[in-house]
Coordinates of C-alpha atoms in Angstrom, one line a residue:
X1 CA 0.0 0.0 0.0
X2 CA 0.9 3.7 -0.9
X3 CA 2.4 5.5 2.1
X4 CA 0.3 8.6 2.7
X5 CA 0.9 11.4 4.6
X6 CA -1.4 11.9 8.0
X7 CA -4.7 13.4 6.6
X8 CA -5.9 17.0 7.2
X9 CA -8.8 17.3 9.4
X10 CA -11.8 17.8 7.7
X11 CA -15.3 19.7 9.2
X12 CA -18.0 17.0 9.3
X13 CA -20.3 20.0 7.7
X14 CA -17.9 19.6 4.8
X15 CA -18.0 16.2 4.5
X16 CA -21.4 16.5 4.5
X17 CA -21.7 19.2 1.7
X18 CA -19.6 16.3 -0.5
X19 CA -21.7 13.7 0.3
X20 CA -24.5 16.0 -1.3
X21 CA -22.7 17.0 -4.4
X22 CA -21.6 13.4 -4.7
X23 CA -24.8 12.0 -5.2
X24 CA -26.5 14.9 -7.0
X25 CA -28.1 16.8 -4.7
X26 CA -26.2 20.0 -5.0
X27 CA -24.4 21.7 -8.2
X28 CA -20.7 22.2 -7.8
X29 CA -21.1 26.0 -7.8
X30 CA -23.4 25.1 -4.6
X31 CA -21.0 22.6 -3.4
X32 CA -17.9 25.3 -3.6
X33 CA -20.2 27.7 -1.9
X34 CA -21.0 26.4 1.3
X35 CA -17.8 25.5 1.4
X36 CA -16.7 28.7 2.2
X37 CA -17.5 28.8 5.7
X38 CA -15.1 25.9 6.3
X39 CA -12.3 27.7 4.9
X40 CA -10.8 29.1 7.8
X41 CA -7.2 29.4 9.3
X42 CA -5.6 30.7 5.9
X43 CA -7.3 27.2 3.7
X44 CA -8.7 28.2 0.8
X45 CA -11.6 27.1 -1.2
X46 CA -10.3 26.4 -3.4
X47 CA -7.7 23.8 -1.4
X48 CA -10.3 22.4 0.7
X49 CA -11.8 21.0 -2.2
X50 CA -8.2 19.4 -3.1
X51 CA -8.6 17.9 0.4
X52 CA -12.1 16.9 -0.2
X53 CA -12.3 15.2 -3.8
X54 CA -11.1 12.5 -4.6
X55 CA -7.5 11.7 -5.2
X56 CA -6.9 8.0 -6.9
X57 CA -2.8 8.4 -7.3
X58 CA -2.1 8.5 -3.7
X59 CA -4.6 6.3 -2.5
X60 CA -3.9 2.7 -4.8
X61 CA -2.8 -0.1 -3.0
X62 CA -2.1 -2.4 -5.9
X63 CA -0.8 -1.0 -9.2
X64 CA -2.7 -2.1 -12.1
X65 CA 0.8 -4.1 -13.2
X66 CA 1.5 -5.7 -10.0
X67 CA 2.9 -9.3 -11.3
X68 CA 0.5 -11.3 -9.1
X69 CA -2.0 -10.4 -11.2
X70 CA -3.3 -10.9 -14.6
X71 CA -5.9 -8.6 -15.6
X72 CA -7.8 -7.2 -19.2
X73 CA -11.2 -5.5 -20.0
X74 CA -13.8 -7.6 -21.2
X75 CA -16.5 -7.4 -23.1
X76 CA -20.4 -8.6 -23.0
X77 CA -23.7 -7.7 -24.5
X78 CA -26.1 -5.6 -22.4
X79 CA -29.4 -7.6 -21.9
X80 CA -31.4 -4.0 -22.7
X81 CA -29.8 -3.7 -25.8
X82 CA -27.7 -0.4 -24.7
X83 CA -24.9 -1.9 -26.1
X84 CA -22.0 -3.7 -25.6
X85 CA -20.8 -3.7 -22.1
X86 CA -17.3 -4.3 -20.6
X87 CA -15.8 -5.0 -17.1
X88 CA -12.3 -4.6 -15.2
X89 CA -11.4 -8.4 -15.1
X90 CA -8.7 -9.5 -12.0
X91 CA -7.6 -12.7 -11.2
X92 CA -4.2 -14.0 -9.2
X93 CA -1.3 -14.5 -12.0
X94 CA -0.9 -18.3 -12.9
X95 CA -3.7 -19.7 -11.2
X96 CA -4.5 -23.2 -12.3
X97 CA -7.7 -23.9 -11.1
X98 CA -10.8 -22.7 -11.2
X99 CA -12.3 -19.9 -8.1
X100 CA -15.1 -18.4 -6.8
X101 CA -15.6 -15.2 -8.8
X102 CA -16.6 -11.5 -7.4
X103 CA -18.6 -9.0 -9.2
X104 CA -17.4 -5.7 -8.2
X105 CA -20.1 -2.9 -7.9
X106 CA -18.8 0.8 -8.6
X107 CA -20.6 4.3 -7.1
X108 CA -22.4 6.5 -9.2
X109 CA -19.8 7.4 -11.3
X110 CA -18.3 4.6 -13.3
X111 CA -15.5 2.3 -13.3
X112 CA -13.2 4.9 -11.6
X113 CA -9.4 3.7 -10.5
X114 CA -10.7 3.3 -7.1
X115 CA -13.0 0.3 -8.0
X116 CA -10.4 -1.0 -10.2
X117 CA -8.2 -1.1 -7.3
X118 CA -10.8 -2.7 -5.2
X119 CA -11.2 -5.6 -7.8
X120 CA -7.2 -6.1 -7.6
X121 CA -7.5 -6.4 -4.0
X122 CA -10.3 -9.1 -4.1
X123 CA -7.9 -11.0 -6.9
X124 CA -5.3 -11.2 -4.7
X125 CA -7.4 -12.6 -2.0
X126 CA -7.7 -15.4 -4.3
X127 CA -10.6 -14.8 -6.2
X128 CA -11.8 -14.3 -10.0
X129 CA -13.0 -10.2 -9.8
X130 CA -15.1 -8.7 -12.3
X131 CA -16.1 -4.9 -12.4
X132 CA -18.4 -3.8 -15.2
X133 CA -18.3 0.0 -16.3
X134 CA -21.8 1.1 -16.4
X135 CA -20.8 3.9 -18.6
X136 CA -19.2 1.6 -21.0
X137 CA -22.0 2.3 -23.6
X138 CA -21.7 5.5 -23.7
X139 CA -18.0 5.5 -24.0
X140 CA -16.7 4.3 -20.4
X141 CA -15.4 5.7 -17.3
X142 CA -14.3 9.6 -18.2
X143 CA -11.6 10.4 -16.4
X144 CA -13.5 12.5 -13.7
X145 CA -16.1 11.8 -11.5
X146 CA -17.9 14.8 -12.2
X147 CA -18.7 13.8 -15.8
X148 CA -19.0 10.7 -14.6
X149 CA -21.8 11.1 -12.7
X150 CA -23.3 12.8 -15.0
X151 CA -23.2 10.3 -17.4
X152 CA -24.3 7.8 -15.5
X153 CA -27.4 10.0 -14.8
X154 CA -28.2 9.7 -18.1
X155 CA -29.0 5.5 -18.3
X156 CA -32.2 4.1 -16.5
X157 CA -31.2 2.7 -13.3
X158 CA -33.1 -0.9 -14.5
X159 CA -31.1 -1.1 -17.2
X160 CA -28.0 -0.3 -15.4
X161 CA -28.6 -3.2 -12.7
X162 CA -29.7 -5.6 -15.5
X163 CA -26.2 -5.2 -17.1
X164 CA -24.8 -6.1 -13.7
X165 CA -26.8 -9.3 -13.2
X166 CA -25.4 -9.8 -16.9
X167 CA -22.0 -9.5 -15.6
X168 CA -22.5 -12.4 -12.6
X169 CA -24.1 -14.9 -15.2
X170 CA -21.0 -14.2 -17.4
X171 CA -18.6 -15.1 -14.3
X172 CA -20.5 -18.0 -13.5
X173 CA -19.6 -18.9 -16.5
X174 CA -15.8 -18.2 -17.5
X175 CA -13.5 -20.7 -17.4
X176 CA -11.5 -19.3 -14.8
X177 CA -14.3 -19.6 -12.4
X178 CA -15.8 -22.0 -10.2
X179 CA -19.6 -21.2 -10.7
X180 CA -20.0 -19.7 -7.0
X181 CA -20.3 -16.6 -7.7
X182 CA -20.9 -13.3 -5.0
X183 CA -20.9 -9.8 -5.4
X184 CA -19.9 -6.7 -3.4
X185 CA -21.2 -3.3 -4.3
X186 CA -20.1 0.1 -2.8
X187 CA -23.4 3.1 -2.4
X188 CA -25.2 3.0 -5.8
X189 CA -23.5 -0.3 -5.8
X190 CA -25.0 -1.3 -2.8
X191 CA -28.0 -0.8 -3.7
X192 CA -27.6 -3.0 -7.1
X193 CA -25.5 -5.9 -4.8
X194 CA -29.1 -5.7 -2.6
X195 CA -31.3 -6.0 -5.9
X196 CA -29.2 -8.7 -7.1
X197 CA -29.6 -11.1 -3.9
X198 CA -32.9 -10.5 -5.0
X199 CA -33.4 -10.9 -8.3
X200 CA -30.6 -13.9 -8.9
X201 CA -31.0 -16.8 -6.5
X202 CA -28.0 -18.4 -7.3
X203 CA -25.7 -15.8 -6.6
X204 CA -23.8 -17.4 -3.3
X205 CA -23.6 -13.6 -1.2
X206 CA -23.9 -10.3 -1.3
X207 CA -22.0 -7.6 0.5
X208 CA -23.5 -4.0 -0.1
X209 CA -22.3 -1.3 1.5
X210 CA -23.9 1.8 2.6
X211 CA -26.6 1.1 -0.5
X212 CA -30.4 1.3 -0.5
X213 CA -32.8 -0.9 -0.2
X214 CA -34.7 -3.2 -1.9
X215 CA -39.0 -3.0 -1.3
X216 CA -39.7 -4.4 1.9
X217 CA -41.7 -6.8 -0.1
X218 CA -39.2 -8.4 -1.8
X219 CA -37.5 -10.2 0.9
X220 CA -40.0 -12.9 0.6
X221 CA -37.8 -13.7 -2.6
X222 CA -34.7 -13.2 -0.7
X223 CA -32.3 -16.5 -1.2
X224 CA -28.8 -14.9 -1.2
X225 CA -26.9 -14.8 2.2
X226 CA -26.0 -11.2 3.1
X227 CA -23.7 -9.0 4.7
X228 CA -24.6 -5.4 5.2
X229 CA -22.0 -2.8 6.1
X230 CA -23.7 0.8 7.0
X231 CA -22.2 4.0 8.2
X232 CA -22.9 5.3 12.1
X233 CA -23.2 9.0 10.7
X234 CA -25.0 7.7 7.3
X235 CA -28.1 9.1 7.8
X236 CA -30.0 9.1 4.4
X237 CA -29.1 5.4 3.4
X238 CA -29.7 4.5 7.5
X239 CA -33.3 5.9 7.7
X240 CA -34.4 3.1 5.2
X241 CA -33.0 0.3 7.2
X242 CA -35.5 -0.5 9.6
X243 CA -38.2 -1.1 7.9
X244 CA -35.9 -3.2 5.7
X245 CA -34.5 -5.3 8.7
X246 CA -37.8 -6.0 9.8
X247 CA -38.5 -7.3 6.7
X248 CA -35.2 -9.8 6.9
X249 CA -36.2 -10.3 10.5
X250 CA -40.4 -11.9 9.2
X251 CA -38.8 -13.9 6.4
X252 CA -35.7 -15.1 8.7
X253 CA -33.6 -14.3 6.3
X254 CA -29.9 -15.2 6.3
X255 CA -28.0 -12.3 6.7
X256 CA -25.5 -10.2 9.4
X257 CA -25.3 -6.4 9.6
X258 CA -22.1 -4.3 10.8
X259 CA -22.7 -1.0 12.2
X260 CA -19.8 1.6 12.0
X261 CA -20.1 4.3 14.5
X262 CA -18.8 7.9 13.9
X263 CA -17.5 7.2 10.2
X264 CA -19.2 8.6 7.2
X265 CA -20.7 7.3 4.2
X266 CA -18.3 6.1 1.6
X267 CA -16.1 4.8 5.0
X268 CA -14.3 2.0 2.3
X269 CA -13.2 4.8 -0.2
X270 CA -9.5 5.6 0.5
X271 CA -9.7 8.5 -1.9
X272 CA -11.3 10.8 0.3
X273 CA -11.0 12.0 3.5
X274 CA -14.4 10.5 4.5
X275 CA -12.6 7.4 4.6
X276 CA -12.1 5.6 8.2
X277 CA -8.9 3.3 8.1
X278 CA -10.0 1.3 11.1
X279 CA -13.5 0.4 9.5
X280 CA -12.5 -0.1 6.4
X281 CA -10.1 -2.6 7.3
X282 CA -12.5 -4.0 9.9
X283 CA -15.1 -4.1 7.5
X284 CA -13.1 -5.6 4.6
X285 CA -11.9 -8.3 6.8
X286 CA -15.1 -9.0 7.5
X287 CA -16.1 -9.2 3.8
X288 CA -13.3 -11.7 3.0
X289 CA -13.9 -13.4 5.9
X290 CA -17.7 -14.0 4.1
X291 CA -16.7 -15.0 0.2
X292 CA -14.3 -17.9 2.1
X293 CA -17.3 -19.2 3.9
X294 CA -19.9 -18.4 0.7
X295 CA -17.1 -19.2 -1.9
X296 CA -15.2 -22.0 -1.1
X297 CA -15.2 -25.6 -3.0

């Protein structure tokens, strides 16, 4: 991993202000706007928002040519006829028999380096990783997540998670996989990792983190063993979860849920400051520690 310098404290107002932007709820004229009142003690704006975005460079932990992995983009057909699709493909360098396979989930704003790195991490774990682009129709993953986000914005969220249920039936059923497939799915891909457990039965897990929900009705369908990882200070995504639980709770459904307390949405995300180093690793230990007991054989 990258050695980064100790980061600068952020105002949780701030943080809050991104998580706003982030998902659409505020222009970034707005966004660099309220920022001003957290500019204090000679920080800028305009450096706050450095602080604040993302940064991918200083935050991989595996280098898309580390030798213990082979990787490539793949390609598949969409199921809604948007078009072709493709996906971030990671598995461990040399492997000679066939694993359990991981469909990586990305945020709101495409197949960014951050859920690239995330699918190199799973490989190395031992597993066969797949991250689709969701923007891959309409010419991939920009280089920003601004114009990211707003690309994404403009496919229908059905069509979206269709193309990701696409992208577990076509790990099931490369030859470098075992056919036990899971997936793990980061806010927007969250939410799609919760739909999934719905929609495909087979699927052997699914992690989501800090996503929304499914209809409470839906659970009845429920099949897939979950794990849930929500944010303490997460309020928007946390006000749906009760009703939810209570739903897992009447169907007994098979699942676990991790609370973190005082970290932010987006605790996972190294790239910003909202990320929580002891969650994140507790969290992902946790998640690991699920695929070897869903995944295995």
């Amino acid at each position: 991993m990258t050695d980064r310098p100790a980061p600068t404290p952020i105002a949780q107002g701030a943080l809050n202000l991104y998580d706003a932007y982030a998902h659409g709820q505020m222009s970034r004229r707005d966004f660099m706007d309220g920022l001003k009142r957290y500019a204090v003690g000679g920080l800028t704006v305009t450096a706050l928002a450095t602080l604040i975005l993302p940064d991918y460079a200083a935050a991989e932990q595996i280098t898309a040519d580390d030798p213990r992995l082979d990787t490539a983009m793949l390609d598949y057909a969409s199921p809604q006829g948007a078009g072709d699709m493709a996906g971030y493909f990671a598995r461990p360098s040399g492997a000679t028999t066939s694993l359990g396979g991981i469909v990586v989930i990305h945020e709101n704003r495409g197949l960014n380096p951050h859920i690239r790195d995330v699918a190199r991490r799973a490989a190395l774990a031992g597993y066969v990783a797949f991250a689709p682009d969701a923007l891959h129709p309409l010419g991939g993953y920009p280089g920003n997540d601004d114009d990211g986000r707003a690309l994404q914005a403009q496919r229908g969220r059905e069509s979206m998670v269709q193309d990701f249920q696409a992208a577990a039936e076509l790990l099931r059923d490369h030859p470098a996989c075992s056919g036990k497939v899971a997936c793990v799915g980061f806010c927007f891909g969250g939410s799609v990792a919760n739909l999934m457990a719905v929609r495909q039965p087979w699927l052997s897990g699914a992690v989501p983190y800090y996503g929304g929900w499914p209809a409470a009705d839906d659970v009845a369908q429920l099949e897939v063993p979950l794990q849930i990882h929500l944010a303490g200070l997460d309020d928007r995504v946390n006000a749906g979860w009760p009703d939810y639980q209570a739903a897992l709770d009447a169907n007994d459904a098979d699942y676990e849920a991790f609370f973190y307390e005082g970290a932010n949405h987006g605790f996972h995300n190294d790239t910003t400051p909202r990320f929580d180093p002891a969650a994140a690793e507790l969290a992902w230990s946790r998640t690991l520690g699920f695929f070897a007991a869903h995944l295995a054989g």
